[in-house]
PDB file of C-alpha atoms in Angstrom:
ATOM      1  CA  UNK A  13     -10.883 143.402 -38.797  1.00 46.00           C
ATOM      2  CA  UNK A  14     -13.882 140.334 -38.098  1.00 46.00           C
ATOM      3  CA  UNK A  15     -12.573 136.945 -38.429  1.00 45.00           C
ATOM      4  CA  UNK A  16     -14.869 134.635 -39.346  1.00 46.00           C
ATOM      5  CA  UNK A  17     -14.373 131.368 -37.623  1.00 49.00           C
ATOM      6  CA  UNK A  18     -15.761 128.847 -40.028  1.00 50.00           C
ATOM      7  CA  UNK A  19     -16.080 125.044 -39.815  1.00 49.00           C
ATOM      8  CA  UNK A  20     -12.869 124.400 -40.564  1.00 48.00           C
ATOM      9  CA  UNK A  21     -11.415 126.594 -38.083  1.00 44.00           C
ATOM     10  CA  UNK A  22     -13.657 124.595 -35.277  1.00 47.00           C
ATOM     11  CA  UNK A  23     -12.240 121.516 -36.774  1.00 51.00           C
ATOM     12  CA  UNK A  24      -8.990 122.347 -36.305  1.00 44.00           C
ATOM     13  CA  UNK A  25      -9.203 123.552 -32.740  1.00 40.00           C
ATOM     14  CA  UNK A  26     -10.993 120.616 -31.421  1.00 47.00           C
ATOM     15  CA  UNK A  27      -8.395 118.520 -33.112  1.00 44.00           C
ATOM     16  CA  UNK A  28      -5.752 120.117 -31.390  1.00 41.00           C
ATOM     17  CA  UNK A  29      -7.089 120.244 -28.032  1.00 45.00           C
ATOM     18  CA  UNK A  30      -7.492 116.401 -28.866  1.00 45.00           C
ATOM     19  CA  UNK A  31      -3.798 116.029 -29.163  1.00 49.00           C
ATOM     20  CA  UNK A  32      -2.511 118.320 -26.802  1.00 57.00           C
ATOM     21  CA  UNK A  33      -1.951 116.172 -24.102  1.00 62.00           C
ATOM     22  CA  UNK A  34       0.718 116.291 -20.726  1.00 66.00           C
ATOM     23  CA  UNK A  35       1.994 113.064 -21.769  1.00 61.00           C
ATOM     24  CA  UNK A  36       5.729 112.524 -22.716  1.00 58.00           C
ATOM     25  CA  UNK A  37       6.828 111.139 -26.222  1.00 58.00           C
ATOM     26  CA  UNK A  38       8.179 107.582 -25.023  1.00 69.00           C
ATOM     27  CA  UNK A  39       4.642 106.139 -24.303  1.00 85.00           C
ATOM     28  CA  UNK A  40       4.033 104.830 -20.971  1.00 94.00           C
ATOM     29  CA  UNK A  41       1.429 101.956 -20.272  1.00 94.00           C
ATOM     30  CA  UNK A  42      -1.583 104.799 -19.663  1.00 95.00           C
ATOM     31  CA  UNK A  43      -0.646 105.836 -23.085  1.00 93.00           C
ATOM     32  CA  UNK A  44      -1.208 102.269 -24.717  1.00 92.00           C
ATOM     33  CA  UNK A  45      -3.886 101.973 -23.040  1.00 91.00           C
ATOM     34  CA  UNK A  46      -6.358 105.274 -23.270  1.00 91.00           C
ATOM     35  CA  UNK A  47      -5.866 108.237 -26.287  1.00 86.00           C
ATOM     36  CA  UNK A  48      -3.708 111.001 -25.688  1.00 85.00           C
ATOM     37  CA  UNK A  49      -5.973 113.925 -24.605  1.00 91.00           C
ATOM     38  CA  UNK A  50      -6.153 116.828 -22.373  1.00 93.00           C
ATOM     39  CA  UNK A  51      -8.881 115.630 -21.134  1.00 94.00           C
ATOM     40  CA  UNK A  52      -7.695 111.825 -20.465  1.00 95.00           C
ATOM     41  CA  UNK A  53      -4.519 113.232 -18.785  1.00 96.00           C
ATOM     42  CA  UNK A  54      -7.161 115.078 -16.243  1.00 97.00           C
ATOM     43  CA  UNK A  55      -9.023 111.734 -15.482  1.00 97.00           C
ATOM     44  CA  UNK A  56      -5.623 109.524 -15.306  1.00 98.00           C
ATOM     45  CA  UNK A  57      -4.849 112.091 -12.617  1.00 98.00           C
ATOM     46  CA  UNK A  58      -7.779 111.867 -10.444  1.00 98.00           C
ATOM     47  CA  UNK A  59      -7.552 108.265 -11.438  1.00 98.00           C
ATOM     48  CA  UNK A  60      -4.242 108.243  -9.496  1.00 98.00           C
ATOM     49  CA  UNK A  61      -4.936 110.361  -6.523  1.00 98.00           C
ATOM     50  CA  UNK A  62      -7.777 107.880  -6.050  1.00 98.00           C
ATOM     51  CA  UNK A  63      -5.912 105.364  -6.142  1.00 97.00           C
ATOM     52  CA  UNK A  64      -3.632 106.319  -3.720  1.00 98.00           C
ATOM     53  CA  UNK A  65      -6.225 107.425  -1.549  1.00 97.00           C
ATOM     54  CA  UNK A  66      -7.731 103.996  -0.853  1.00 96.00           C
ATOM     55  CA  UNK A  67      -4.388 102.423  -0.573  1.00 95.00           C
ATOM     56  CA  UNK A  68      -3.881 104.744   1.772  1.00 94.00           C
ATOM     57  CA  UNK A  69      -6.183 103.060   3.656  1.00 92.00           C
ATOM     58  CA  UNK A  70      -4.542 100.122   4.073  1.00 88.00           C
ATOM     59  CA  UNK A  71      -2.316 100.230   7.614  1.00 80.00           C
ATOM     60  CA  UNK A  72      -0.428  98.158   9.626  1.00 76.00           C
ATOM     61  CA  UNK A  73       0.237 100.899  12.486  1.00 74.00           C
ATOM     62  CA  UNK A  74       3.449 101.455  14.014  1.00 67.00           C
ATOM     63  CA  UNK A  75       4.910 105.192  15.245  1.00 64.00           C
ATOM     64  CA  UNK A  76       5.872 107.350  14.428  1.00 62.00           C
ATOM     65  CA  UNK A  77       5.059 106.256  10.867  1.00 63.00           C
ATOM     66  CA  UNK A  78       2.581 103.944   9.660  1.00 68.00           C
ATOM     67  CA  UNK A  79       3.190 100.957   7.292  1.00 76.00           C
ATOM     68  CA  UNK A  80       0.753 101.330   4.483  1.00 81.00           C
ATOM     69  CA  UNK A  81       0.086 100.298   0.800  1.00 89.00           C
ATOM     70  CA  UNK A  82      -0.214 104.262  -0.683  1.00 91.00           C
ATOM     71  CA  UNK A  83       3.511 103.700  -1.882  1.00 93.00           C
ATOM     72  CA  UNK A  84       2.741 100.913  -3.587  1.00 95.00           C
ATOM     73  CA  UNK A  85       0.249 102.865  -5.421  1.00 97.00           C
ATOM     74  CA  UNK A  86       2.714 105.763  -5.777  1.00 98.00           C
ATOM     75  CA  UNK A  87       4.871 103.574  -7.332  1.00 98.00           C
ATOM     76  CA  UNK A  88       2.373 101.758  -9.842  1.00 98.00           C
ATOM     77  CA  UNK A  89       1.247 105.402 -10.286  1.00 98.00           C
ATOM     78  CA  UNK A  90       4.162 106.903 -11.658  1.00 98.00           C
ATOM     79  CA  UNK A  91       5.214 103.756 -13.810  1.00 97.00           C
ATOM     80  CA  UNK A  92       1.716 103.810 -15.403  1.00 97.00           C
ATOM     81  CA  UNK A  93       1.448 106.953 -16.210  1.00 97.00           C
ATOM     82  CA  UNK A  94       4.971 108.972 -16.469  1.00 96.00           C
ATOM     83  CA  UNK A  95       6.704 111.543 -14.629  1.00 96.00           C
ATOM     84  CA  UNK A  96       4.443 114.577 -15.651  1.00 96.00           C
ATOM     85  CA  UNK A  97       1.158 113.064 -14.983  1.00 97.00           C
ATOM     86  CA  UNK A  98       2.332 110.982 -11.889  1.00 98.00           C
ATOM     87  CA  UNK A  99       3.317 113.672  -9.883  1.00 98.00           C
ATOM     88  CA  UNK A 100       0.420 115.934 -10.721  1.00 98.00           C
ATOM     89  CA  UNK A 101      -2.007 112.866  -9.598  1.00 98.00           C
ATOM     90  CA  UNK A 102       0.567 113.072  -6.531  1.00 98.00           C
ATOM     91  CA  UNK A 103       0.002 116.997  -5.893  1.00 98.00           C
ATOM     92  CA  UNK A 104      -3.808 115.678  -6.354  1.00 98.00           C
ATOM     93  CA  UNK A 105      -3.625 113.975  -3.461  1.00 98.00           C
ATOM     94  CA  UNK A 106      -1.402 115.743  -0.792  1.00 98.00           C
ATOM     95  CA  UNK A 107      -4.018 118.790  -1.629  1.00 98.00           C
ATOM     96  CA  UNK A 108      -7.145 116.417  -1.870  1.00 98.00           C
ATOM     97  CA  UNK A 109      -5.746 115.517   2.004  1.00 97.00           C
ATOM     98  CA  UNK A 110      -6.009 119.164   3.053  1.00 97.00           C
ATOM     99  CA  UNK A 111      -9.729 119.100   3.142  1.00 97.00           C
ATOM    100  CA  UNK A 112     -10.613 115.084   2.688  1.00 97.00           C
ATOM    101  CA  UNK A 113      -9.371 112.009   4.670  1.00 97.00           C
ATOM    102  CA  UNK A 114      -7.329 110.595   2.201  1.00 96.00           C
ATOM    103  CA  UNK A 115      -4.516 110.281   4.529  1.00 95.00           C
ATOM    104  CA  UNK A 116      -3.229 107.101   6.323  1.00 89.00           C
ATOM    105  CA  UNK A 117      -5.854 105.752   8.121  1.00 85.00           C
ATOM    106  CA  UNK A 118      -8.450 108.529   7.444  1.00 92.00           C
ATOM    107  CA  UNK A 119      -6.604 111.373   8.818  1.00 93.00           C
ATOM    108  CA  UNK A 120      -6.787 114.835   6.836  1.00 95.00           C
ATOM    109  CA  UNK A 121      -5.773 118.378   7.107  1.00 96.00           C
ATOM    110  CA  UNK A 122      -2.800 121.128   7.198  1.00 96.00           C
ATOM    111  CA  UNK A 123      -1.836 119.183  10.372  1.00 95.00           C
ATOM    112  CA  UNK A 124      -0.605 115.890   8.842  1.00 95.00           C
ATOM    113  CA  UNK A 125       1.345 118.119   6.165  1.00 95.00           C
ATOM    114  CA  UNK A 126       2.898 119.562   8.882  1.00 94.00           C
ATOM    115  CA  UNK A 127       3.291 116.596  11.253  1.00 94.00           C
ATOM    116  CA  UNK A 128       6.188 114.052  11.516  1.00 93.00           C
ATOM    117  CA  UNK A 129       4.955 111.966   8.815  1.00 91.00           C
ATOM    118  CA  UNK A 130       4.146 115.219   6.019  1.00 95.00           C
ATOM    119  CA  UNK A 131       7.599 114.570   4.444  1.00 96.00           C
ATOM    120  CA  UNK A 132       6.631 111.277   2.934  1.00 95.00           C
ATOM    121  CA  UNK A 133       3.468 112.806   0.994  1.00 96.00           C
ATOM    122  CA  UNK A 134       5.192 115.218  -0.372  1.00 97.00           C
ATOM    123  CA  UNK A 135       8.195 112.894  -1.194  1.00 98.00           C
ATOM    124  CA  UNK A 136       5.295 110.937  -2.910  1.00 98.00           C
ATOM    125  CA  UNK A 137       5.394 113.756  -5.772  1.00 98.00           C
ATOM    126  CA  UNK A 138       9.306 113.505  -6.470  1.00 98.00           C
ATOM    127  CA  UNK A 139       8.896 109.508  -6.167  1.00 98.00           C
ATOM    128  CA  UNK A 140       6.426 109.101  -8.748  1.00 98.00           C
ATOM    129  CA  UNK A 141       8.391 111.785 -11.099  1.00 98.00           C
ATOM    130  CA  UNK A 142      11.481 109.275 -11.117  1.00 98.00           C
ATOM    131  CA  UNK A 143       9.283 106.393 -11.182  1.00 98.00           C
ATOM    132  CA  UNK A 144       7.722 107.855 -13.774  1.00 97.00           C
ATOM    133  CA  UNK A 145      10.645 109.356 -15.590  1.00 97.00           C
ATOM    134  CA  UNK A 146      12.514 105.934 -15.874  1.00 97.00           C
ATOM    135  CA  UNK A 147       8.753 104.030 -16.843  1.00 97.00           C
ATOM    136  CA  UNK A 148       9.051 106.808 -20.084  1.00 96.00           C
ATOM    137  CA  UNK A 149      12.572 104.949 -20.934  1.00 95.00           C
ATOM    138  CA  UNK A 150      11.088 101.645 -20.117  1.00 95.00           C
ATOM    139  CA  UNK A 151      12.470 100.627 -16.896  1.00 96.00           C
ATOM    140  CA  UNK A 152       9.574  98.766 -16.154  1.00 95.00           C
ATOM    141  CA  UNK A 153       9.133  96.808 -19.324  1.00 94.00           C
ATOM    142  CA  UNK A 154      11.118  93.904 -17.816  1.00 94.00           C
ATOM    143  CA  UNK A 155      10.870  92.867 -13.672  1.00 96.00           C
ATOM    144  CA  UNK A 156      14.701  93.815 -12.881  1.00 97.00           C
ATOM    145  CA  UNK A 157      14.184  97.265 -14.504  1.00 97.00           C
ATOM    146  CA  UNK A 158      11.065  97.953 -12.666  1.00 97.00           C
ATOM    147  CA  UNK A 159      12.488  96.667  -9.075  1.00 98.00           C
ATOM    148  CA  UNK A 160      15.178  99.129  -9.662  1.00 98.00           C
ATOM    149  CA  UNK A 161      12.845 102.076 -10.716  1.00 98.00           C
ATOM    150  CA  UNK A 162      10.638 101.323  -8.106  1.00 98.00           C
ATOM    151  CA  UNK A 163      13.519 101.447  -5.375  1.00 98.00           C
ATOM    152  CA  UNK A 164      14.904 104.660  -6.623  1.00 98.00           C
ATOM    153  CA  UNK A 165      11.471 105.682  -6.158  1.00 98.00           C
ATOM    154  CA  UNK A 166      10.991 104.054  -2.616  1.00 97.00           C
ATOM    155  CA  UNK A 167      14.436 105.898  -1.874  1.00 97.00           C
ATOM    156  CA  UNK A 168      13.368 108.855  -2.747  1.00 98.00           C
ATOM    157  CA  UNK A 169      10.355 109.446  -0.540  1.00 97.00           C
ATOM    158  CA  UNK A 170      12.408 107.391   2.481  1.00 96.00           C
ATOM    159  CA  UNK A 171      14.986 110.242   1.876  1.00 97.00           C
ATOM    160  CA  UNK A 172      12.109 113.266   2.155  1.00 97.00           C
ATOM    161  CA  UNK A 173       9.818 111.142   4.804  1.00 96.00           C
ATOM    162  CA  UNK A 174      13.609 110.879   7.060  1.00 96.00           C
ATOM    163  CA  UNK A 175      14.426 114.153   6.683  1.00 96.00           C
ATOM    164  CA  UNK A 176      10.489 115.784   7.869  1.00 96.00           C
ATOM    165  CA  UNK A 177      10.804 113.152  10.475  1.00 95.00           C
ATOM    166  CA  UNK A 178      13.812 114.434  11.945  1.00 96.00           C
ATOM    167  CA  UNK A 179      12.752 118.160  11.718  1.00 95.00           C
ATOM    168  CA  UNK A 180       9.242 117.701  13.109  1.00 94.00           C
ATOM    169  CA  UNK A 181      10.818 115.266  16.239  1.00 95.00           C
ATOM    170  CA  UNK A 182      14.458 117.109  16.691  1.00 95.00           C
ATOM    171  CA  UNK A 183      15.471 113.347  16.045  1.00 95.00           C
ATOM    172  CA  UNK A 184      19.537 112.760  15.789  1.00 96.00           C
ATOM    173  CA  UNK A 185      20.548 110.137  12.829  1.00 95.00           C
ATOM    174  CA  UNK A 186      20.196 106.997  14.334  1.00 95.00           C
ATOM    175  CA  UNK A 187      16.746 108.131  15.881  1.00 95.00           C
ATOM    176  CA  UNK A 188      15.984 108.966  12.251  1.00 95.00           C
ATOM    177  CA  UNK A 189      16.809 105.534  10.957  1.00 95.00           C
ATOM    178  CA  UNK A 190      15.366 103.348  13.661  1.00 93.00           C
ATOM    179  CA  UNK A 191      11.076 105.276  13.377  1.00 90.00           C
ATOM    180  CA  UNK A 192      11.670 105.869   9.532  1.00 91.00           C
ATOM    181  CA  UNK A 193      13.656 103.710   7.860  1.00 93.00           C
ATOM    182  CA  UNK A 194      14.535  99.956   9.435  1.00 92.00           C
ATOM    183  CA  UNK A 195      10.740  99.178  10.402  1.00 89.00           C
ATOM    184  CA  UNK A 196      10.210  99.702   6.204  1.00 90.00           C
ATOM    185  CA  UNK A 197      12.864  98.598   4.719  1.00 93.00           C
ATOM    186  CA  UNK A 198      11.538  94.793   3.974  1.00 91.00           C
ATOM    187  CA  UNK A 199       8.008  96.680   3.126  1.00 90.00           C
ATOM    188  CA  UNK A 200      10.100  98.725   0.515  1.00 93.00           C
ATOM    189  CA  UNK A 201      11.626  95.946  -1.161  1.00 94.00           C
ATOM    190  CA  UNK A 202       8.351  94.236  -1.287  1.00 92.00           C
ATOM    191  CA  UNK A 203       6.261  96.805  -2.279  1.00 94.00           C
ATOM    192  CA  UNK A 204       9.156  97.845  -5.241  1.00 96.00           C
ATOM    193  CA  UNK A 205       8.747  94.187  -6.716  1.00 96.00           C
ATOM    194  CA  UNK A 206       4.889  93.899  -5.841  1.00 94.00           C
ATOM    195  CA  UNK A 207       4.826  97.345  -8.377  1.00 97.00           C
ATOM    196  CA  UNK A 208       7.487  96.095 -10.989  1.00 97.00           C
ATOM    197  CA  UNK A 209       5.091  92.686 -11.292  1.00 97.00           C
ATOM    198  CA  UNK A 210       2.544  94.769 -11.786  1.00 96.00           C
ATOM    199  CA  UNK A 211       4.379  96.903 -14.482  1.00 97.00           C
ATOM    200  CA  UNK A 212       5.521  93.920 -16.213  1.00 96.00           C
ATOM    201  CA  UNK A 213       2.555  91.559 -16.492  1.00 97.00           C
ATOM    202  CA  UNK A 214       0.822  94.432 -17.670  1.00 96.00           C
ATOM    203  CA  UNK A 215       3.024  95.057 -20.710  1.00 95.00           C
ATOM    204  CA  UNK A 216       2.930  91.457 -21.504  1.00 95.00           C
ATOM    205  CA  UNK A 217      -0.678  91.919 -21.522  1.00 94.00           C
ATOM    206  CA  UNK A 218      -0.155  94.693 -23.556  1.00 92.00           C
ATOM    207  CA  UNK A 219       2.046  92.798 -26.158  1.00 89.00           C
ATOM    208  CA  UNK A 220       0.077  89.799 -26.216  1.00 91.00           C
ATOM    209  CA  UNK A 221      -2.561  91.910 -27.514  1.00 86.00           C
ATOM    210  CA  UNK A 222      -0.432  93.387 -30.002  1.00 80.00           C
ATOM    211  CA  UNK A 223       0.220  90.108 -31.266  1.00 76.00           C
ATOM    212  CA  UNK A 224      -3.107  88.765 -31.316  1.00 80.00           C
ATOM    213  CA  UNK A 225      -4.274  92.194 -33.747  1.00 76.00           C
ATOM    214  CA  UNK A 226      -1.203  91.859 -35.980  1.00 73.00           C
ATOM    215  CA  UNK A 227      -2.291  88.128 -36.636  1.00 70.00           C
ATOM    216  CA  UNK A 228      -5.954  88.991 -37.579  1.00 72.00           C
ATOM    217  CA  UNK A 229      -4.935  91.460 -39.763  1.00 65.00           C
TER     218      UNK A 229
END
């Protein structure tokens, strides 16, 4: 049997790969922001990875584990655009690190992944699901839900980052807690309200212009 694929049917494909989208159903600020597409989901992503790339760059060094601004953009990440889309962009980058220096301070290759510090990138991917989970129930539509997103999030990749650590150095518990967590815990907090300020003024943005539409029309 020959099916003839008329206008109509090319219509109603492109229209539906126009909607299909990775997106949740709670919108997140990406969402309010750009159309829901297959195709804006892949950009978002890349978007994200990028982002996180060239906060990556940003160091204050310390060992065994670097202070730097990529999970601040992990963070801002996830609560932008959702747990779905987040952690993909998040996957982006621990695989864009493989073969680029996108790592903290420059460094790429199988050998970070593997190193003491590995742990944290890939705790980057569960961070910005939560994050990103809890942005899709509007966490961070006010600051106090956001800090506490964003610190669930922090805690997450703290609790992946600790755990590598120890592995990688044969560290005992308080070895653990004095090169990954102590040095980072002030940088957490800030970074987690840095991220939910972020969130926030954004949606006011957001409603503002709401506002401003509904009152020309």
């Amino acid at each position: 049997m020959h099916i003839v694929r008329g206008p109509a049917t090319h219509n109603t494909l492109g229209a539906f790969m126009t909607t299909l989208t990775l997106a949740a159903g709670r919108p997140t600020l990406a969402d309010r922001l750009f159309s829901r597409s297959l195709a804006t989901d892949a950009v978002l992503i890349a978007a994200g990875a990028g982002l996180t790339a060239l906060a990556a760059q940003v160091v204050v060094p310390l060992y065994p584990v670097p202070i730097t601004g990529q999970t601040a953009a992990v963070l801002i990440v996830g609560g932008a655009l959702g747990a779905t889309r987040g952690a993909l962009a998040m996957a982006l980058y621990a695989v864009l690190g493989l073969f680029l220096p996108v790592y903290s301070e420059g460094a790429q290759g199988i050998s970070v992944i593997l190193g003491p510090t590995g742990g944290y990138i890939v705790g980057f991917i569960f961070a910005a699901a939560l994050t990103g989970y809890l942005a899709e129930r509007e966490w961070d539509h006010k600051i106090f839900g956001g800090i506490a997103a964003f610190l669930a999030g922090t805690v997450v990749t703290f609790v992946f980052g600790m755990t590598w650590l120890a592995i990688a150095l044969g560290l005992n518990l308080e070895q653990t807690l004095q090169g990954g967590l102590y040095p980072f815990i002030i940088g957490g907090i800030v970074k987690a309200v840095f991220a939910a300020s972020v969130m926030r003024l954004s949606w006011l943005a957001v409603h503002r212009s709401d506002d401003r539409r509904n009152d020309a029309a």
